[in-house]
PDB file of C-alpha atoms in Angstrom:
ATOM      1  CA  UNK A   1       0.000   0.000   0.000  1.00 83.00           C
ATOM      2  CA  UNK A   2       1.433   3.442  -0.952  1.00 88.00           C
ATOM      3  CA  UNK A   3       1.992   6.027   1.582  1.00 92.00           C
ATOM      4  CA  UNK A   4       3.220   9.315   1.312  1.00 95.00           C
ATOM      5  CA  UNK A   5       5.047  10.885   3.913  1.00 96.00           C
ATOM      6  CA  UNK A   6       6.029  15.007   4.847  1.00 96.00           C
ATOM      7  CA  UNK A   7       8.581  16.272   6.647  1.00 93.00           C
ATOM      8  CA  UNK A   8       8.455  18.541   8.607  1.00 92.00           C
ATOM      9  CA  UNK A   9       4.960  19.019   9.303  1.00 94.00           C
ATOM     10  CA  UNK A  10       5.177  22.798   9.990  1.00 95.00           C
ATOM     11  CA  UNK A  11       7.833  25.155   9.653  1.00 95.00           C
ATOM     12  CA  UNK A  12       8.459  28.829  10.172  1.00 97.00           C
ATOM     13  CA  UNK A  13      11.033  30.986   8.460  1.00 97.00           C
ATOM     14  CA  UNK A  14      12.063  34.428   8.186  1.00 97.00           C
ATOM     15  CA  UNK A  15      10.898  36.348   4.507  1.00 97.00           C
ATOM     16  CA  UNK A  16      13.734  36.116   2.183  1.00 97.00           C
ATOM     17  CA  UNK A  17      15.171  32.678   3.125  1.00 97.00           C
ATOM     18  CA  UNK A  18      15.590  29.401   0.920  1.00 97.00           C
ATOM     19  CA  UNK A  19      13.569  26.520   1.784  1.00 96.00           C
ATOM     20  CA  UNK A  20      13.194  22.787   1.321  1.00 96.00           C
ATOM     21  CA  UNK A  21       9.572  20.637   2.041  1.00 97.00           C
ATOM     22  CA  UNK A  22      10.459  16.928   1.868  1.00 97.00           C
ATOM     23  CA  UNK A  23       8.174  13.976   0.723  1.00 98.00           C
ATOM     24  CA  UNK A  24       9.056  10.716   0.501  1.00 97.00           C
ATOM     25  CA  UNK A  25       6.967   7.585  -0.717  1.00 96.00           C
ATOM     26  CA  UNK A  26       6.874   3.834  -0.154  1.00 95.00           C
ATOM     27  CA  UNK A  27       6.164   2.358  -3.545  1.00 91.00           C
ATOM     28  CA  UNK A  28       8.475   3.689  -6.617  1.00 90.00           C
ATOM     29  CA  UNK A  29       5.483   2.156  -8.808  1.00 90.00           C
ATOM     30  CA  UNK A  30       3.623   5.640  -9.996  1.00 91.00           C
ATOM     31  CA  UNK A  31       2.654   7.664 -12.591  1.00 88.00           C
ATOM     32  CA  UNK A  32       3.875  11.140 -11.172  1.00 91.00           C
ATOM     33  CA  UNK A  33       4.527  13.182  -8.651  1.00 94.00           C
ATOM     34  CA  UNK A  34       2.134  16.559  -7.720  1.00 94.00           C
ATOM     35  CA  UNK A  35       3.306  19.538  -5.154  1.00 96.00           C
ATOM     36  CA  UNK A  36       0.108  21.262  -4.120  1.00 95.00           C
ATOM     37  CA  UNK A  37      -0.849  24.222  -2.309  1.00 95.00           C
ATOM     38  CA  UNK A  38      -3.911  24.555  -0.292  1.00 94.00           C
ATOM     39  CA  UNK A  39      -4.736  28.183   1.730  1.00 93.00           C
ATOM     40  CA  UNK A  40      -6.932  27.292   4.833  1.00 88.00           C
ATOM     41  CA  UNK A  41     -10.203  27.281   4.238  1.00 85.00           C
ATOM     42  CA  UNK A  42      -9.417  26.967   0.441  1.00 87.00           C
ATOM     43  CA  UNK A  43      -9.434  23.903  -2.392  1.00 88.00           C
ATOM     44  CA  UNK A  44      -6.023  22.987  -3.803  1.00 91.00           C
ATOM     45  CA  UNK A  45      -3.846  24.744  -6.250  1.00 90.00           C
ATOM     46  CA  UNK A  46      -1.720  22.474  -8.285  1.00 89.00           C
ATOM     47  CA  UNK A  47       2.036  23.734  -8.373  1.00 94.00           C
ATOM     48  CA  UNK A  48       4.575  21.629 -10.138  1.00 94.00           C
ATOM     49  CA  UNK A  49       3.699  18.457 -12.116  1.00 91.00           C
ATOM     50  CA  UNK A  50       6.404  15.596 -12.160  1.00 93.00           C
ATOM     51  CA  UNK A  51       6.338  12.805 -14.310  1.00 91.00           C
ATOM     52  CA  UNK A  52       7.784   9.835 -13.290  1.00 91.00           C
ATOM     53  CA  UNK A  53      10.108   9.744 -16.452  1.00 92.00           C
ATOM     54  CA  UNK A  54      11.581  13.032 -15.070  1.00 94.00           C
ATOM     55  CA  UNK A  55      13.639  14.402 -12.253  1.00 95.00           C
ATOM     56  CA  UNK A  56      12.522  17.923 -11.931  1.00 96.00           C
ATOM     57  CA  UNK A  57       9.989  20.757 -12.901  1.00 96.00           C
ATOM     58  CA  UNK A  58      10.683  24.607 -12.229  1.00 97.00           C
ATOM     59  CA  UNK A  59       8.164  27.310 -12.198  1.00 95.00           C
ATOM     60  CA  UNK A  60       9.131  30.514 -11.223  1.00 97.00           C
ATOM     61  CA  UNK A  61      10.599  30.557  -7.576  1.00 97.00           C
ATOM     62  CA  UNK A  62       9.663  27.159  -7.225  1.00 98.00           C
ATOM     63  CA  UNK A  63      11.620  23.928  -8.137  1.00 98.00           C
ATOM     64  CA  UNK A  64      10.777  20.103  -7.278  1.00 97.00           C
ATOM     65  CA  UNK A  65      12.940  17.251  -7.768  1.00 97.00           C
ATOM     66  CA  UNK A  66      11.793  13.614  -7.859  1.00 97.00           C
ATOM     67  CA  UNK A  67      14.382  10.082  -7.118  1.00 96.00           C
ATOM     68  CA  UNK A  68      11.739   7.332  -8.241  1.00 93.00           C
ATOM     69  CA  UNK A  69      14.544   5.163  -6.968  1.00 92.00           C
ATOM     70  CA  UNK A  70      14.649   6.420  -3.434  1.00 95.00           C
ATOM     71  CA  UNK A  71      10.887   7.286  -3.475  1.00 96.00           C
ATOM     72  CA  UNK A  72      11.645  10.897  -3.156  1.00 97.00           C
ATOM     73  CA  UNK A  73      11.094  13.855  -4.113  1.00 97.00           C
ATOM     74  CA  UNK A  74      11.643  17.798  -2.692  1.00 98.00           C
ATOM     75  CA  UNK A  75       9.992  21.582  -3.381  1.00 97.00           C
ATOM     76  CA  UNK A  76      11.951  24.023  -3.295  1.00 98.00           C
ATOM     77  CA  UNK A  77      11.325  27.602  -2.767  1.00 98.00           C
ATOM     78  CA  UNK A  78      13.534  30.569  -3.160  1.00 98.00           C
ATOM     79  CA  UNK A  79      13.548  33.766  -1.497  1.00 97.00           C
ATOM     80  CA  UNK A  80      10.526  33.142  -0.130  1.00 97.00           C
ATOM     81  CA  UNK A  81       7.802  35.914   0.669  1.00 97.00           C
ATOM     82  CA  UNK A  82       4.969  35.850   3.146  1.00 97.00           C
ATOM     83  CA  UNK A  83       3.160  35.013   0.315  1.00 97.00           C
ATOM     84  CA  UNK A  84       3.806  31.756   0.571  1.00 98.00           C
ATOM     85  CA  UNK A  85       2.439  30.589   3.947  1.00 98.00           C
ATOM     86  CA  UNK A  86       0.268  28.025   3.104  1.00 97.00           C
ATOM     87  CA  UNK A  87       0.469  24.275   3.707  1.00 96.00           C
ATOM     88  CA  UNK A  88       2.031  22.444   0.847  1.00 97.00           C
ATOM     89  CA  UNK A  89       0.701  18.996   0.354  1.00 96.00           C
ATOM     90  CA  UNK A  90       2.796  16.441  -1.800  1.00 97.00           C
ATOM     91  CA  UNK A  91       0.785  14.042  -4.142  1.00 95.00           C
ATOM     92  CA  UNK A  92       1.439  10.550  -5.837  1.00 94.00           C
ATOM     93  CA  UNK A  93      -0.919   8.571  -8.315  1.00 90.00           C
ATOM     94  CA  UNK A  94      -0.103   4.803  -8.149  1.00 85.00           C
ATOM     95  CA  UNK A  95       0.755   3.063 -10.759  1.00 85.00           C
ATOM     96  CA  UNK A  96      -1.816  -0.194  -9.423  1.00 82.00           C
ATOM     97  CA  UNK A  97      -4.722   2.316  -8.785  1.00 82.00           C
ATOM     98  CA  UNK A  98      -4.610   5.403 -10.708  1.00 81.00           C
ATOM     99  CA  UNK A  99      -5.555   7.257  -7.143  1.00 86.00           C
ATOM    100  CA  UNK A 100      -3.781  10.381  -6.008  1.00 90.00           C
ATOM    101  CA  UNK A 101      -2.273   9.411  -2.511  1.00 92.00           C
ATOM    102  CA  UNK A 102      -1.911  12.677  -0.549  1.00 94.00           C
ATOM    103  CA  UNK A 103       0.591  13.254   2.328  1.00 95.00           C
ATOM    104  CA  UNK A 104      -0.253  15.160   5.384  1.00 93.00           C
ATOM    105  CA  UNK A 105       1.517  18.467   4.108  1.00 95.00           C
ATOM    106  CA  UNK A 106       3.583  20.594   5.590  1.00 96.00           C
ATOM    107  CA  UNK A 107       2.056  24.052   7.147  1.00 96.00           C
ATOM    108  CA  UNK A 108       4.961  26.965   5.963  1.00 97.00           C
ATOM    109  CA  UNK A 109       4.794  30.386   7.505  1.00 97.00           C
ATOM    110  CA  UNK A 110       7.183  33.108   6.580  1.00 97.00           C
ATOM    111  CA  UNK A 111       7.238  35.774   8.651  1.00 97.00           C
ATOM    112  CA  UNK A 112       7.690  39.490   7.279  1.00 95.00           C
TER     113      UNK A 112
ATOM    114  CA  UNK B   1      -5.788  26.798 -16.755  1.00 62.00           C
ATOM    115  CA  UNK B   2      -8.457  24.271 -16.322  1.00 66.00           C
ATOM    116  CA  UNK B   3     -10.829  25.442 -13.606  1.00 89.00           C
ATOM    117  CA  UNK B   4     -13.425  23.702 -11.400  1.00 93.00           C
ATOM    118  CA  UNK B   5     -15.957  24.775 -10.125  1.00 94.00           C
ATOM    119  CA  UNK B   6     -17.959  23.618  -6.702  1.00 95.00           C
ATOM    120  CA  UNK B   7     -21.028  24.861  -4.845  1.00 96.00           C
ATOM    121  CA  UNK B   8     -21.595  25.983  -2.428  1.00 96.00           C
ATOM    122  CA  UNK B   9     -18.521  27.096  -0.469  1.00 94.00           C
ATOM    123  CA  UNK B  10     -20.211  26.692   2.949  1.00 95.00           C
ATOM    124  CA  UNK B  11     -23.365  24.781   4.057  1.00 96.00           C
ATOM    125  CA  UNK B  12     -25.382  25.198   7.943  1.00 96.00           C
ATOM    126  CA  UNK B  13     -27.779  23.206   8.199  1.00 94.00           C
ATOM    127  CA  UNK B  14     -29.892  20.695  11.163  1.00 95.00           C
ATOM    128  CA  UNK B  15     -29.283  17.248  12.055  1.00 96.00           C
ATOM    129  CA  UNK B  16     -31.112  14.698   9.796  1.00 95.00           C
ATOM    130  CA  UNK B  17     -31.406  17.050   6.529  1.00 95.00           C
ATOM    131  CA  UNK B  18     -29.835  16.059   2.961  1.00 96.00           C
ATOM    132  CA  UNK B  19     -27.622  17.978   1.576  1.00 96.00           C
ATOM    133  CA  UNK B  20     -26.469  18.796  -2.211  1.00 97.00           C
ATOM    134  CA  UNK B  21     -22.793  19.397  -3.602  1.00 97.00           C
ATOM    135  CA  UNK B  22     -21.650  20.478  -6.976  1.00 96.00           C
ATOM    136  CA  UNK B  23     -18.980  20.158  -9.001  1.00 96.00           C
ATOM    137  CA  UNK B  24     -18.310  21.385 -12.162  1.00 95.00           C
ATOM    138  CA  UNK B  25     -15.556  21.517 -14.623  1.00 93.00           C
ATOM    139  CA  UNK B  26     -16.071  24.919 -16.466  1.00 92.00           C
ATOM    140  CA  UNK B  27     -13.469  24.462 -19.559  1.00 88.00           C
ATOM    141  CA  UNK B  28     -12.520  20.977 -19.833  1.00 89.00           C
ATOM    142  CA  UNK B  29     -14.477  17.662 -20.247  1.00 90.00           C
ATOM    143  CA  UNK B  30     -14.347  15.704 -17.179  1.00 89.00           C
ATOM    144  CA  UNK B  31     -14.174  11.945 -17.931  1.00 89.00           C
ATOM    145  CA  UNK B  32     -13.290  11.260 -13.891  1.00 91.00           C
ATOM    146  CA  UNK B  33     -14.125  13.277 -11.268  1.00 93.00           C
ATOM    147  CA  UNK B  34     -12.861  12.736  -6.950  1.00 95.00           C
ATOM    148  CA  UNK B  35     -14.821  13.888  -3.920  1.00 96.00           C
ATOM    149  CA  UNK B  36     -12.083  13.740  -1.112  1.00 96.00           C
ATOM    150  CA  UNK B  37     -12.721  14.628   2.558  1.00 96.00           C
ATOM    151  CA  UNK B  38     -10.625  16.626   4.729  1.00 93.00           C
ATOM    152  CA  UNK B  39     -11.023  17.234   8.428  1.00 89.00           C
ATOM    153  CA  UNK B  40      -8.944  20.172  10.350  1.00 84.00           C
ATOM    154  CA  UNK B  41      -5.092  19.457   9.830  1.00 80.00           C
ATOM    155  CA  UNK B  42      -5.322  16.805   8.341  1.00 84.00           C
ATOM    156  CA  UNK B  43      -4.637  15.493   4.733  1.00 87.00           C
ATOM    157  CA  UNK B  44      -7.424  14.637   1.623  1.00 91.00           C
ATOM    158  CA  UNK B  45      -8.865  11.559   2.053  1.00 92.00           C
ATOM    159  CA  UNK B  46     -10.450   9.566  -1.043  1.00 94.00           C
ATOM    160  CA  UNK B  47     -14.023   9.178  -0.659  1.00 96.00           C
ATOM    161  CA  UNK B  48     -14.824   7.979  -4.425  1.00 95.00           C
ATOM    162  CA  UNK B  49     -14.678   8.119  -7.851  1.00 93.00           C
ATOM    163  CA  UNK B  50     -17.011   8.657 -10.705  1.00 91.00           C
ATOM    164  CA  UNK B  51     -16.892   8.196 -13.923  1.00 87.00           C
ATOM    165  CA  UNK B  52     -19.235   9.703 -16.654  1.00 83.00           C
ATOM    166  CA  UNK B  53     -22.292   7.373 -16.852  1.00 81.00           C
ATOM    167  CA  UNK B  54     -21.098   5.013 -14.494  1.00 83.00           C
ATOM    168  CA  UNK B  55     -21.426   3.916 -10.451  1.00 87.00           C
ATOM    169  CA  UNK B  56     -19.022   5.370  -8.141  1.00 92.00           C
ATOM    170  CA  UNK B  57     -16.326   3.460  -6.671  1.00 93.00           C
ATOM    171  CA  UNK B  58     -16.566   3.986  -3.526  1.00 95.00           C
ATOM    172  CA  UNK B  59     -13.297   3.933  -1.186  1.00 94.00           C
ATOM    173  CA  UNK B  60     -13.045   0.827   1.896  1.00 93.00           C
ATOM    174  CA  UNK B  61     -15.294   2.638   4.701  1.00 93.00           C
ATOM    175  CA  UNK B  62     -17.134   4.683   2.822  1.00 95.00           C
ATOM    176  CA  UNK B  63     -21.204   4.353   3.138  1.00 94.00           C
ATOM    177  CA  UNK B  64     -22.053   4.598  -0.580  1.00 93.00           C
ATOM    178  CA  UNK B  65     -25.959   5.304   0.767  1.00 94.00           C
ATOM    179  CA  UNK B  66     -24.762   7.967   2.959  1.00 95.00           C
ATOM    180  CA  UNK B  67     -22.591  10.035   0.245  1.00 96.00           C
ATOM    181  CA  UNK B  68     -24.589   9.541  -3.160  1.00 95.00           C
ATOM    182  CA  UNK B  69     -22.859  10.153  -6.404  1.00 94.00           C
ATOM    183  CA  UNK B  70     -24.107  11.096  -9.592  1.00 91.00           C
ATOM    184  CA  UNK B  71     -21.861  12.318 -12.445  1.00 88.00           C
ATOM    185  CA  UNK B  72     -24.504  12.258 -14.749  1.00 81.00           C
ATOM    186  CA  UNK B  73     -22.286  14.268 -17.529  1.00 89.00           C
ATOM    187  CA  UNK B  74     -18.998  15.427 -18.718  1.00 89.00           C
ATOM    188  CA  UNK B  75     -19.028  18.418 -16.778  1.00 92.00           C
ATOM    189  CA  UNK B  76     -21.160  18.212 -13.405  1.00 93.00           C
ATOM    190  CA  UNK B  77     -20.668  15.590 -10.663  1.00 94.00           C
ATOM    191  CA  UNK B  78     -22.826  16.022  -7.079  1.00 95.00           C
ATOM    192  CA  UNK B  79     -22.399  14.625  -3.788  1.00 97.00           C
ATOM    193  CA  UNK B  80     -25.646  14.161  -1.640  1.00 97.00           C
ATOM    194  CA  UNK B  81     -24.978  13.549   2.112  1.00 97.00           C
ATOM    195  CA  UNK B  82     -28.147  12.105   3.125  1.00 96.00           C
ATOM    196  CA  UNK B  83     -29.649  12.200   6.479  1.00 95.00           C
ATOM    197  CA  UNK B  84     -26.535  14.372   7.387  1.00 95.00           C
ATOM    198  CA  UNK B  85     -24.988  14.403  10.986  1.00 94.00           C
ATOM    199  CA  UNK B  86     -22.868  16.399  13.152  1.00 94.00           C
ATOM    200  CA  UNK B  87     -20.268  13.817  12.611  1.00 94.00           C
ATOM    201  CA  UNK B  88     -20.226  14.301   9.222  1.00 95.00           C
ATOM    202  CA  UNK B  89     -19.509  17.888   9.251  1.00 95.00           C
ATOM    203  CA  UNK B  90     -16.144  18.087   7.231  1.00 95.00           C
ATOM    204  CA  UNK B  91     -14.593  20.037   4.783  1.00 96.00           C
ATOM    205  CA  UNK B  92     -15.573  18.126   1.170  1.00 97.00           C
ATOM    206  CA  UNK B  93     -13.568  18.680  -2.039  1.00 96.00           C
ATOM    207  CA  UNK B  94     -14.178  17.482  -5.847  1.00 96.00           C
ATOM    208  CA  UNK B  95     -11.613  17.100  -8.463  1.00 94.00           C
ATOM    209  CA  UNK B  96     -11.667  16.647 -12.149  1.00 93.00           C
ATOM    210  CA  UNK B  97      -9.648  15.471 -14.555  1.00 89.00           C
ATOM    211  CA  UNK B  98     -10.028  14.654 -18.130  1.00 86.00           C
ATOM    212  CA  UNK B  99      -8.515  11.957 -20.260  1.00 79.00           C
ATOM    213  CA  UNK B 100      -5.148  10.998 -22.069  1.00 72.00           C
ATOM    214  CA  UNK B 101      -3.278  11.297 -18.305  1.00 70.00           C
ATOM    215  CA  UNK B 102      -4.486  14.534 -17.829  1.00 76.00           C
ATOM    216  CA  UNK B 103      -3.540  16.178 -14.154  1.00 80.00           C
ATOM    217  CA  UNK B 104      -6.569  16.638 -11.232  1.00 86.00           C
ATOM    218  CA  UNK B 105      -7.857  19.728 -11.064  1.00 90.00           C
ATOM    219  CA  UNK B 106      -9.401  20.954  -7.724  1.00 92.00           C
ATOM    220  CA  UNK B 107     -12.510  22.713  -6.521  1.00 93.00           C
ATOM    221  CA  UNK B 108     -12.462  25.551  -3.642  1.00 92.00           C
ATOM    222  CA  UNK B 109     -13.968  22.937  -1.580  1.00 94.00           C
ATOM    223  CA  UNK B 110     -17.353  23.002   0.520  1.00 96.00           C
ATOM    224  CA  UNK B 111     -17.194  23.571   4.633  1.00 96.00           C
ATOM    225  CA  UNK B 112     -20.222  21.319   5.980  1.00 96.00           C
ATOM    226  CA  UNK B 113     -21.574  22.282   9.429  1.00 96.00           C
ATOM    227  CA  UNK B 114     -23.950  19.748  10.676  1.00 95.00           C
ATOM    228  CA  UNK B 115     -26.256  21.248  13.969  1.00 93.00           C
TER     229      UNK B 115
END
């Protein structure tokens, strides 16, 4: 059974720094690999797609990298802004099921 | 981008009424569509999927005559939580996605406070 782990659950950094949300998974079997972002109260908003053929996908400040091998993967975010608070939720679909496994995200605040 | 569409965002209502969700892709054609569940802090949880003209596969757990499903066309699934319960308030969300591998897209989700 895939699971999909986060680490660290929350974090809290000063604006301007680099950062780096972990997720690692137990079954290298998928079809790709989605970073999320969810505001509280709000749906999700897909960030970075990664296919499983692939080792990484950049869009704008953000960059995630995927090792199928070592089931996992990493966003990260430069110079981030407090803009970014939000809780980033890391997303596999399973090769066996189709199903998008979520993990249990990782809350980011970035204090001005 | 793809966008999808749910209604309403927030939902009050008594103990032991039904209640109606929406979901809607707006610009795509929506051969599957998810309804996950979230509760506070916590992560999405699969309730079931639909595809156009079909049952819903329900997820192990999951009443499928408590949560009915209908995705009755390319662009519209609904969730009915039937004889709704305090327990059952949540925080629902639908996602589409079309075919040829396409990604999920999400809805803004639907709060559901059972009195």
């Amino acid at each position: 059974k895939q699971e999909v782990t986060q680490i660290p659950a929350a974090l809290s950094v000063p604006e301007g720094e680099n950062l780096v949300l972990n997720c690692s998974f137990t079954d290298s079997a998928i079809y790709n690999l989605q970073w999320f972002r969810q505001d509280p109260g709000k749906g999700l908003t897909s960030l970075l797609l990664i296919q499983s053929s692939q080792r990484e996908q950049t869009s704008g400040r953000l960059n995630a990298s995927l090792d199928k091998s070592s089931g996992r993967s990493t966003l990260y975010i430069a110079a981030s802004q407090p803009g970014d608070s939000a809780t980033y939720l890391c997303a596999v679909i399973a090769r066996n099921t189709g199903k998008l496994i979520f993990g249990q995200g990782t809350t980011l605040q970035v204090k001005p | 981008g793809a966008v999808v569409s749910q209604h309403p965002s927030w939902v009050i209502c008594k103990s032991g009424t039904s209640v109606k969700i929406e979901c809607r892709s707006l610009d795509f054609q929506a051969t599957t569509m998810f309804w996950y569940r979230q509760f506070p802090k916590q992560s999405l949880m699969l309730m079931a999927t639909s595809n156009e003209g079909s049952k819903a596969t329900y997820e192990q757990g999951v009443e499928k005559d408590k949560f009915l499903i209908n995705h009755a066309s390319l662009t519209l699934s609904t969730l009915t939580v039937t004889s709704a319960h305090p327990e059952d308030s949540s925080f629902y969300i639908c996602s589409a996605r079309g075919g040829g591998g396409q990604p999920q897209h999400f809805g803004d989700g639907t709060r559901l406070s059972i009195l």
